[in-house]
C-alpha positions as a Markdown table, in Angstrom:
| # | Residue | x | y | z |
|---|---|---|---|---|
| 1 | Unk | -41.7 | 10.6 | -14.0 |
| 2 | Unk | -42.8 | 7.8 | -11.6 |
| 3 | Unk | -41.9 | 6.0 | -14.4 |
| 4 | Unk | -38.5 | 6.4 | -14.2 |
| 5 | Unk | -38.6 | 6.3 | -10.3 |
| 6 | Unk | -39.4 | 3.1 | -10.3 |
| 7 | Unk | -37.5 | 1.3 | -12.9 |
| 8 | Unk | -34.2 | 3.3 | -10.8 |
| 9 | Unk | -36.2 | 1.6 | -8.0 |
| 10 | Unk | -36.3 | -1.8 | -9.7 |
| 11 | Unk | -32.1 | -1.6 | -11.4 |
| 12 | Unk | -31.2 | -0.9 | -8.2 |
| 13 | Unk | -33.2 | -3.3 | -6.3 |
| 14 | Unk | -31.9 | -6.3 | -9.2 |
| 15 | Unk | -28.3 | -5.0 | -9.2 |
| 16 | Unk | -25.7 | -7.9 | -7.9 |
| 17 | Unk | -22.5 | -6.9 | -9.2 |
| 18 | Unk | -20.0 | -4.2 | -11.1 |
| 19 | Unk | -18.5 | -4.3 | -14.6 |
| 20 | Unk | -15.2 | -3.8 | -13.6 |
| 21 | Unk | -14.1 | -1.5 | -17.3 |
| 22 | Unk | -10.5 | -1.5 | -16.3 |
| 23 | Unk | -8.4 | -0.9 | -19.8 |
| 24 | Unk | -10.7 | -2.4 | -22.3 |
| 25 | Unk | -10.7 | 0.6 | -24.5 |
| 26 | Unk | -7.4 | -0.4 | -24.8 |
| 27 | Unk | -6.7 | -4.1 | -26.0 |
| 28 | Unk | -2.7 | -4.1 | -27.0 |
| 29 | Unk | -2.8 | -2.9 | -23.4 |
| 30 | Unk | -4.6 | -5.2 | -21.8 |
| 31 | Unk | -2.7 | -8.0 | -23.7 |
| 32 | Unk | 0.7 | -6.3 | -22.8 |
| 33 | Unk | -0.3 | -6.4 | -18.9 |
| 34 | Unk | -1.7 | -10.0 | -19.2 |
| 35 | Unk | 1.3 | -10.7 | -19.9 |
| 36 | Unk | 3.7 | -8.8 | -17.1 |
| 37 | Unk | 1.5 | -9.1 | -14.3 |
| 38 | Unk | 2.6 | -12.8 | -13.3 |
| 39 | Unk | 5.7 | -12.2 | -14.0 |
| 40 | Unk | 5.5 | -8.7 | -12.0 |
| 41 | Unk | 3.5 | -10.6 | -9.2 |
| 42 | Unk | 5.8 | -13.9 | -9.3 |
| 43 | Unk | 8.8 | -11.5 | -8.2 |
| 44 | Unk | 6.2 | -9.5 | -5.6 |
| 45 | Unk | 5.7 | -13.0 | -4.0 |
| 46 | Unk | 9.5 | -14.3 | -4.1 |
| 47 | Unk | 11.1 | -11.1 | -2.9 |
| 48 | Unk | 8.5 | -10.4 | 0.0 |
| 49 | Unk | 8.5 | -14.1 | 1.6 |
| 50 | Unk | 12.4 | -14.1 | 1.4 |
| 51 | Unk | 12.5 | -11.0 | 3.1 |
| 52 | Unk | 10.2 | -12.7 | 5.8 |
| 53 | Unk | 11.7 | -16.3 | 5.6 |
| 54 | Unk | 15.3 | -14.8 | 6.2 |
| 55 | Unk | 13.8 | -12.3 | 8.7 |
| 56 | Unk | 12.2 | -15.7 | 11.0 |
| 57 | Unk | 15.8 | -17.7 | 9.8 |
| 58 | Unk | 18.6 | -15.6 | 10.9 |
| 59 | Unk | 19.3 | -14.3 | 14.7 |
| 60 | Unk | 21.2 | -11.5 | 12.8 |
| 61 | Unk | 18.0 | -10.1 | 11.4 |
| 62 | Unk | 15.6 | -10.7 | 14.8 |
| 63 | Unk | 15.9 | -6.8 | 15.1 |
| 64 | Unk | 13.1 | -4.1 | 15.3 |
| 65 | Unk | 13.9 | -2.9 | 11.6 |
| 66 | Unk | 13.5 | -6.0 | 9.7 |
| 67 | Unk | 10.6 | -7.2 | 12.0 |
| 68 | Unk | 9.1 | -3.9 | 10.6 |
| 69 | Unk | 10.2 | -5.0 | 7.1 |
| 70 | Unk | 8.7 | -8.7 | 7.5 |
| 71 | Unk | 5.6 | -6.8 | 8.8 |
| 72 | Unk | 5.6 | -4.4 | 5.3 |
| 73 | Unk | 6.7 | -7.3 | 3.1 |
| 74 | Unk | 3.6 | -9.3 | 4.6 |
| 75 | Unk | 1.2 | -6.4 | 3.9 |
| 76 | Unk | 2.3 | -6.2 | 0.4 |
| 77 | Unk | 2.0 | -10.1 | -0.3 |
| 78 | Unk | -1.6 | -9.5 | 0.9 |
| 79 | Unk | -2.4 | -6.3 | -0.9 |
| 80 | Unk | -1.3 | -7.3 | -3.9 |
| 81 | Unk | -3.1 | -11.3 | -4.2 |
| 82 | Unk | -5.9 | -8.8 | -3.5 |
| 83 | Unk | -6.2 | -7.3 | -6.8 |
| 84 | Unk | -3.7 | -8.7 | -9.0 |
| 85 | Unk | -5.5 | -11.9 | -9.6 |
| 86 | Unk | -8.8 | -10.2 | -10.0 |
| 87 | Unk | -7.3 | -8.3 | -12.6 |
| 88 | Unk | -5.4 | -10.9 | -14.5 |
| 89 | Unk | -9.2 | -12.4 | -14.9 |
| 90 | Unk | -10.9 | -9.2 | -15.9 |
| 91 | Unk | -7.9 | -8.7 | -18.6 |
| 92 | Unk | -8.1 | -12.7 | -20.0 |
| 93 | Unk | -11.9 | -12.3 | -21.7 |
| 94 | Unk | -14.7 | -10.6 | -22.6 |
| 95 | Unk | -16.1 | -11.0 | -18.8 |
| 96 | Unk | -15.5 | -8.0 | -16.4 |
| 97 | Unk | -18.0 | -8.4 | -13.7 |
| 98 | Unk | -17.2 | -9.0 | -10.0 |
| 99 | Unk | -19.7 | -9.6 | -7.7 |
| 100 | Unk | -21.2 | -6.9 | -5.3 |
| 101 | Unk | -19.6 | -9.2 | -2.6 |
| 102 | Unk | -16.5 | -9.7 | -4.1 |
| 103 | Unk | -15.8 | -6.1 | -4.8 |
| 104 | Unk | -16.9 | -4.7 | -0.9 |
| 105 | Unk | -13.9 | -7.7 | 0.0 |
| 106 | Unk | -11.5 | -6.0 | -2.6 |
| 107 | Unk | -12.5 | -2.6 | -1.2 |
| 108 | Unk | -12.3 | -3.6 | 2.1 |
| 109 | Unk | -8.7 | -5.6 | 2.2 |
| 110 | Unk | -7.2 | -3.1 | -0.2 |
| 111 | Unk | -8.1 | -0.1 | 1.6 |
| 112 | Unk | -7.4 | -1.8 | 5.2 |
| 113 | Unk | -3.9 | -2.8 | 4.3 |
| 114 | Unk | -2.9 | 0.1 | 2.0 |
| 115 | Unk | -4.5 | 2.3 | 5.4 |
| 116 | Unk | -2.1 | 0.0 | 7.5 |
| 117 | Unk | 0.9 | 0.8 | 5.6 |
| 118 | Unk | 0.6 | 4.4 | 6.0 |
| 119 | Unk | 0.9 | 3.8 | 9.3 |
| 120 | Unk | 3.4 | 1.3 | 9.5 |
| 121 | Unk | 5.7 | 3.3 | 7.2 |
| 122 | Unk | 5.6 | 6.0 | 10.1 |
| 123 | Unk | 6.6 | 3.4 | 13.0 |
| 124 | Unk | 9.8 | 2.3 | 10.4 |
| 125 | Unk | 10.6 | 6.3 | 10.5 |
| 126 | Unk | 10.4 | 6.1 | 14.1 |
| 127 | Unk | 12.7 | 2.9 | 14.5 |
| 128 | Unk | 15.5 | 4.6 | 12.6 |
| 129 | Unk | 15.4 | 8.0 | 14.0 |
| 130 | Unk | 15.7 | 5.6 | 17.6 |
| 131 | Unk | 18.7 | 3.8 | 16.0 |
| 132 | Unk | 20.5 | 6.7 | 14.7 |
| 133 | Unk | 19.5 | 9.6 | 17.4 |
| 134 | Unk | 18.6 | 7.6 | 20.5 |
| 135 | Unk | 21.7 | 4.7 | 20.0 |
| 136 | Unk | 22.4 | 3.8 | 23.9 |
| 137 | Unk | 18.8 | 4.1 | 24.4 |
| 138 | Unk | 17.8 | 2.0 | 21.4 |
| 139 | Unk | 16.8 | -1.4 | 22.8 |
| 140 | Unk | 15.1 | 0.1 | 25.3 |
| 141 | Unk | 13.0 | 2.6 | 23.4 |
| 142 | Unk | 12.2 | -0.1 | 20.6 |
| 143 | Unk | 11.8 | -3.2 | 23.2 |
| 144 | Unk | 10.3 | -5.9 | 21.5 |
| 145 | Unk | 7.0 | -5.6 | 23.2 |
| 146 | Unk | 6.9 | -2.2 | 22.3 |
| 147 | Unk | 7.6 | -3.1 | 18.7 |
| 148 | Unk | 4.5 | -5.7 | 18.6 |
| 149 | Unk | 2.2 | -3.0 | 20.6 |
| 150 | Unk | 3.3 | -0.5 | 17.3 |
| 151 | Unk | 3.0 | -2.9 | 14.6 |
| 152 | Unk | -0.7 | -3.8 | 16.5 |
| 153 | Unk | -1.8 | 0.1 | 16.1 |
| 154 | Unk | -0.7 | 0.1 | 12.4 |
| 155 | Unk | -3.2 | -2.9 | 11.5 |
| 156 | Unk | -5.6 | -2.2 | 13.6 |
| 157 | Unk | -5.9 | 1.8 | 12.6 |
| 158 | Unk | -6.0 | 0.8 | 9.3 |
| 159 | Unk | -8.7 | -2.1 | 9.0 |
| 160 | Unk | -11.0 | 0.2 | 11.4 |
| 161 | Unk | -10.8 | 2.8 | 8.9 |
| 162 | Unk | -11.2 | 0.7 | 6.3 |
| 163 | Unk | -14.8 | -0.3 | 7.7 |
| 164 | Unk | -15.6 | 3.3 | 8.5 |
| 165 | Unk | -15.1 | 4.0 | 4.0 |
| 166 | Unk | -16.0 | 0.9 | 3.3 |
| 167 | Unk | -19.6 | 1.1 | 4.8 |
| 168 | Unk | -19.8 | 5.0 | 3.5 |
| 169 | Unk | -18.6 | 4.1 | 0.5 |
| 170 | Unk | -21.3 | 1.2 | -0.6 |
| 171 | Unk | -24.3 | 3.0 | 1.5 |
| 172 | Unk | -24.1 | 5.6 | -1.3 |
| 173 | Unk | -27.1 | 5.1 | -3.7 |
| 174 | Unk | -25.9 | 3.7 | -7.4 |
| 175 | Unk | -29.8 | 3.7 | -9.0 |
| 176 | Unk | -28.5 | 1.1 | -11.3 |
| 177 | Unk | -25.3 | 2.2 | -12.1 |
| 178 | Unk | -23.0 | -0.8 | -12.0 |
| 179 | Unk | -19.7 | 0.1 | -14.7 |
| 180 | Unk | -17.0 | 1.2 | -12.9 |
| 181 | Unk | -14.4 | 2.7 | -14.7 |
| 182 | Unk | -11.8 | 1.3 | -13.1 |
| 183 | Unk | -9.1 | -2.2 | -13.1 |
| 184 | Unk | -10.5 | -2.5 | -9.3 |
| 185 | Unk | -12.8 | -1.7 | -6.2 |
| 186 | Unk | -11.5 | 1.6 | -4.9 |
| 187 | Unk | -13.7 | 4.7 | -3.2 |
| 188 | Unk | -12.8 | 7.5 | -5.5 |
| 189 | Unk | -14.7 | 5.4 | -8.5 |
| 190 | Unk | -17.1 | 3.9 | -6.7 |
| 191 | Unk | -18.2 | 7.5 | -5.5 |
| 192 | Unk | -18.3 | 8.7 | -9.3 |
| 193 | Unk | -21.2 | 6.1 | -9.6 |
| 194 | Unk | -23.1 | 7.9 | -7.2 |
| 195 | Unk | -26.7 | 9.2 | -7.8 |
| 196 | Unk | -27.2 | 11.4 | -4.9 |
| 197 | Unk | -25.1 | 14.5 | -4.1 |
| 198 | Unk | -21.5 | 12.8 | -2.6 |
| 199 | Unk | -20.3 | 16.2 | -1.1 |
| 200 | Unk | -20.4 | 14.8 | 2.5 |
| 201 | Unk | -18.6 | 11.6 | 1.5 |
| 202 | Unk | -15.3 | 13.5 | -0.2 |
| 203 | Unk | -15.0 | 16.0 | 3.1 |
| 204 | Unk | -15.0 | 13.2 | 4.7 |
| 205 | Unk | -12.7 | 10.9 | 2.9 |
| 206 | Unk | -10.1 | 13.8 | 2.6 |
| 207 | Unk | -9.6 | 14.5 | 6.3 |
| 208 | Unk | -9.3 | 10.6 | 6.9 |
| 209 | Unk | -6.8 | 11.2 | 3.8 |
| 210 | Unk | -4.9 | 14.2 | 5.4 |
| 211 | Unk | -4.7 | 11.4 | 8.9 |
| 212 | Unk | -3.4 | 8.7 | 6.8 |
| 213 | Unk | -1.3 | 10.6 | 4.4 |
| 214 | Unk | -0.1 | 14.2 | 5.3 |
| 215 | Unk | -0.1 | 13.3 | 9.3 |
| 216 | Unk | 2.8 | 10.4 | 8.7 |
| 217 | Unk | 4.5 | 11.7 | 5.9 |
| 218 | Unk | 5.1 | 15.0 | 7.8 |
| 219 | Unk | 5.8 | 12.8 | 10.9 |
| 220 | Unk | 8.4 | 11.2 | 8.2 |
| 221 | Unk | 9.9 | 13.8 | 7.5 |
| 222 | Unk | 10.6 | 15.8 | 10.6 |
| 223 | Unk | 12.1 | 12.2 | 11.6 |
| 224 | Unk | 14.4 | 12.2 | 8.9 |
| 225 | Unk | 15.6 | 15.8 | 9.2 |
| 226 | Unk | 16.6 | 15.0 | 12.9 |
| 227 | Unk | 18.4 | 12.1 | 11.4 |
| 228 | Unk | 20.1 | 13.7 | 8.7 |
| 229 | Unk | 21.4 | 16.6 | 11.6 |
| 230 | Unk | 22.7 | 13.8 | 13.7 |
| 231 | Unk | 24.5 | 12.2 | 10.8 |
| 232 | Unk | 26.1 | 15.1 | 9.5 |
| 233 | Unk | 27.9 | 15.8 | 13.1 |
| 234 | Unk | 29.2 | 12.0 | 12.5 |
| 235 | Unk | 33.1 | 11.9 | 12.3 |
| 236 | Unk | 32.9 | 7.9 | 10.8 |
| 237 | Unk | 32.6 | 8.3 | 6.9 |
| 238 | Unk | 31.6 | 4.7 | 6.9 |
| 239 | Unk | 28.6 | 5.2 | 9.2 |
| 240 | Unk | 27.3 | 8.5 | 7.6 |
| 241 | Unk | 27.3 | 6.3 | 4.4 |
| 242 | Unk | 25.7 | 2.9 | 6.2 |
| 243 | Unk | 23.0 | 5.4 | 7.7 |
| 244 | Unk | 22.4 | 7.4 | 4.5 |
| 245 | Unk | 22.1 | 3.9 | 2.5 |
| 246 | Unk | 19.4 | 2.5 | 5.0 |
| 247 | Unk | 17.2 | 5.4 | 5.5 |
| 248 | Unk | 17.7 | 6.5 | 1.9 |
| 249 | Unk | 16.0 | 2.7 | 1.2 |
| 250 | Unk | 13.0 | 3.7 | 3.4 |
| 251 | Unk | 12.8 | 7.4 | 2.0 |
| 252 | Unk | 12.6 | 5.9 | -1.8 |
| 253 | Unk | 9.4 | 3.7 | -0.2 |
| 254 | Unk | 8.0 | 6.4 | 1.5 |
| 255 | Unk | 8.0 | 8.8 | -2.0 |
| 256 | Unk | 6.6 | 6.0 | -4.3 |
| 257 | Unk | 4.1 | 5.1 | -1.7 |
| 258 | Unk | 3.2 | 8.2 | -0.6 |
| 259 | Unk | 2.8 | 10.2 | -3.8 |
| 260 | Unk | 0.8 | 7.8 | -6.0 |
| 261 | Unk | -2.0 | 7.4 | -2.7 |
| 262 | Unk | -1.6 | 11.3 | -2.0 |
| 263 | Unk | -2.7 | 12.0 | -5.8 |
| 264 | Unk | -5.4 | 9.3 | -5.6 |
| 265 | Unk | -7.0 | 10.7 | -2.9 |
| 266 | Unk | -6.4 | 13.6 | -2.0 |
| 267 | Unk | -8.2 | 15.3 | -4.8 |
| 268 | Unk | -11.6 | 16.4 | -5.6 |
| 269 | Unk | -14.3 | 13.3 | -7.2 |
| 270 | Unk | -15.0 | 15.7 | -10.1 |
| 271 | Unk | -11.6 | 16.6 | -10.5 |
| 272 | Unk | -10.4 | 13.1 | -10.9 |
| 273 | Unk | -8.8 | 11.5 | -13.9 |
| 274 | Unk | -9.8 | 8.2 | -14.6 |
| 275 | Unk | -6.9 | 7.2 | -17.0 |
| 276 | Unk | -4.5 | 9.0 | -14.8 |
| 277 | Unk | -5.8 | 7.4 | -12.0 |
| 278 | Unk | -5.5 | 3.8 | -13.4 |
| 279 | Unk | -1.9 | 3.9 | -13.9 |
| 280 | Unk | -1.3 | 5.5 | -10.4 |
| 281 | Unk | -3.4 | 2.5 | -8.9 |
| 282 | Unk | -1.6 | 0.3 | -10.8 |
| 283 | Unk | 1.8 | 1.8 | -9.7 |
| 284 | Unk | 0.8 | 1.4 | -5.7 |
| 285 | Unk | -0.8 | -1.9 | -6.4 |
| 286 | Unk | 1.4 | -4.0 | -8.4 |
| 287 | Unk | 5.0 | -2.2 | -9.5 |
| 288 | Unk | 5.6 | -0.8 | -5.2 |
| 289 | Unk | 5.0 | -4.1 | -3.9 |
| 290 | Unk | 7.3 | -5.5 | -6.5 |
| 291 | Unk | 10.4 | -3.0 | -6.2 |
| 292 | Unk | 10.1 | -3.2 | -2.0 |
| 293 | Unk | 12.3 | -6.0 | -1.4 |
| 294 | Unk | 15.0 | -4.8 | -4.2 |
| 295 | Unk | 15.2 | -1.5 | -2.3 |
| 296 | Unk | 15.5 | -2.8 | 0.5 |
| 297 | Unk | 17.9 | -5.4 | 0.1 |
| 298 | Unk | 20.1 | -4.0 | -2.3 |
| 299 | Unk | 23.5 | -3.6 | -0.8 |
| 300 | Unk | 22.3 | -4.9 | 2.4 |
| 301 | Unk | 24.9 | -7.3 | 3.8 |
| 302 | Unk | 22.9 | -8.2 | 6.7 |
| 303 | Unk | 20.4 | -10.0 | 4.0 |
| 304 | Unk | 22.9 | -11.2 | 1.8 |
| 305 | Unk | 24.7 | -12.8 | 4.1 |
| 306 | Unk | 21.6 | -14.5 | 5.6 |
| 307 | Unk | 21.1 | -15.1 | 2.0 |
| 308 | Unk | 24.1 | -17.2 | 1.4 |
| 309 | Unk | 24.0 | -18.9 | 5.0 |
| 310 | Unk | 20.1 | -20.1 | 4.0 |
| 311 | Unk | 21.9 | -21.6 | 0.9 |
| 312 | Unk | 24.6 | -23.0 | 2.4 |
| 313 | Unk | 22.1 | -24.7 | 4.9 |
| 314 | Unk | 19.7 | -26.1 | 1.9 |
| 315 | Unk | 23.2 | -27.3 | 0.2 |
């Protein structure tokens, strides 16, 4: 028995890394997503830093929404180069280790800024139930100063609590264990390595969950019913369609974002899929980012014709 003790005592004292397992049971897959995931994060970095080039460019688009929308598009240019090119390494050969450093930085970044755009989402809500309920008060409710003091909140909430689950997280005693079976660093994995009893750890990462998810996705929603009551005692056709279009483009972010974390987290450890839960991470991680900017854009003739005049200007 003391045995055992110690060589737990001496794997864990000698561990320096994880085996990230990702989807090497699964080699067509792997192959398949080596080869989407630049192409997949090649568009995730075009659309984004268009969105916040033309957002910086054009006078048209120095309004609270789209400084919001440079803000998200930021977020998911860093959330995603935090993972994807991890990943495309694990899936290129046999190696799958990250170092123990280099997987608290992944866990870290990616919860801080996946924390921050729970939040941020909410402040967008906010902005268009200001623009569409509150229109002669508008510039005044969402004054610039007051937009910057919101967008401040959303990172700061969210890289606080990612330090709060971040040092939880890796304080919890592996005894060796070092294969996570997972594409990435992400709590609900780590916490399935776990030697000790993790009972505390899940309370406590599902009321930080219910904060960061039900609290602004109900604050969402109550948002958007207001809206939709305002809009439907519109007279203009025209602007019941220009305001269903826009907020319909936040409320199709808000469901893919929402529902993949919600199901990640927001769950019992034990009750946990690990397969499922792959292909959710990957959906939050690589294919939201991506799709963003199209839903955001599409149809939009404030971008588009920022679009053309940046064009015009290059030619």
């Amino acid at each position: 028995m003391k045995n055992e003790q110690s060589m737990e005592l001496n794997n864990e004292s000698s561990f320096t890394g994880f085996i990230l397992l990702g989807f090497s049971d699964q080699p067509q897959l792997e192959l398949l997503l080596f080869m989407l995931l630049p192409i997949f994060y090649l568009f995730t970095i075009v659309g984004n830093t268009t969105i916040i080039f033309l957002s910086q460019l054009d006078p048209r688009l120095h309004t609270p929404m789209y400084f919001f929308l440079s803000n998200l598009s930021f977020l998911d240019l860093c959330y995603t180069t935090s993972i994807v090119p991890q990943l495309l390494v694990n899936l290129w050969g046999p190696d799958k280790s990250i170092s123990y450093v280099g997987c608290a930085s992944q866990l870290y970044i990616s919860l801080a800024l996946g924390s921050t755009e729970c939040i941020l989402l909410g402040m967008m809500a906010y902005d268009r139930y200001a623009a569409v309920c509150q229109p002669l008060h508008y510039m005044i409710i969402m004054h610039p100063r007051i937009c910057n003091q919101m967008a401040a909140i959303s990172w700061l909430s969210g890289f606080f609590n990612s330090l709060i689950q971040t040092t939880l997280t890796l304080h919890v005693p592996l005894c060796g264990k070092n294969r996570i079976d997972h594409f990435l660093c992400e709590v609900p994995p780590l916490l399935k390595l776990a030697c000790v009893d993790t009972t505390i750890n899940e309370a406590e990462l599902f009321v930080v969950s219910v904060l960061f998810l039900l609290v602004p996705i109900s604050f969402i929603l109550v948002s958007y019913g207001r809206i939709v009551w305002t809009v439907l005692h519109m007279k203009s056709e025209s602007g019941q369609r220009k305001v269903f279009w826009t907020c319909g483009s936040h409320l199709v972010v808000v469901s893919l974002f929402y529902g993949t974390a919600i199901y990640a987290y927001l769950q019992p450890t034990n009750s946990y899929s690990q397969d499922q839960g792959k292909f959710i991470s990957l959906f939050y991680t690589v294919i939201t980012p991506m799709i963003n900017p199209l839903i955001y854009t599409l149809r939009n003739k404030d971008v588009k014709g920022a679009i053309k005049k940046a064009l015009h200007m290059e030619s």
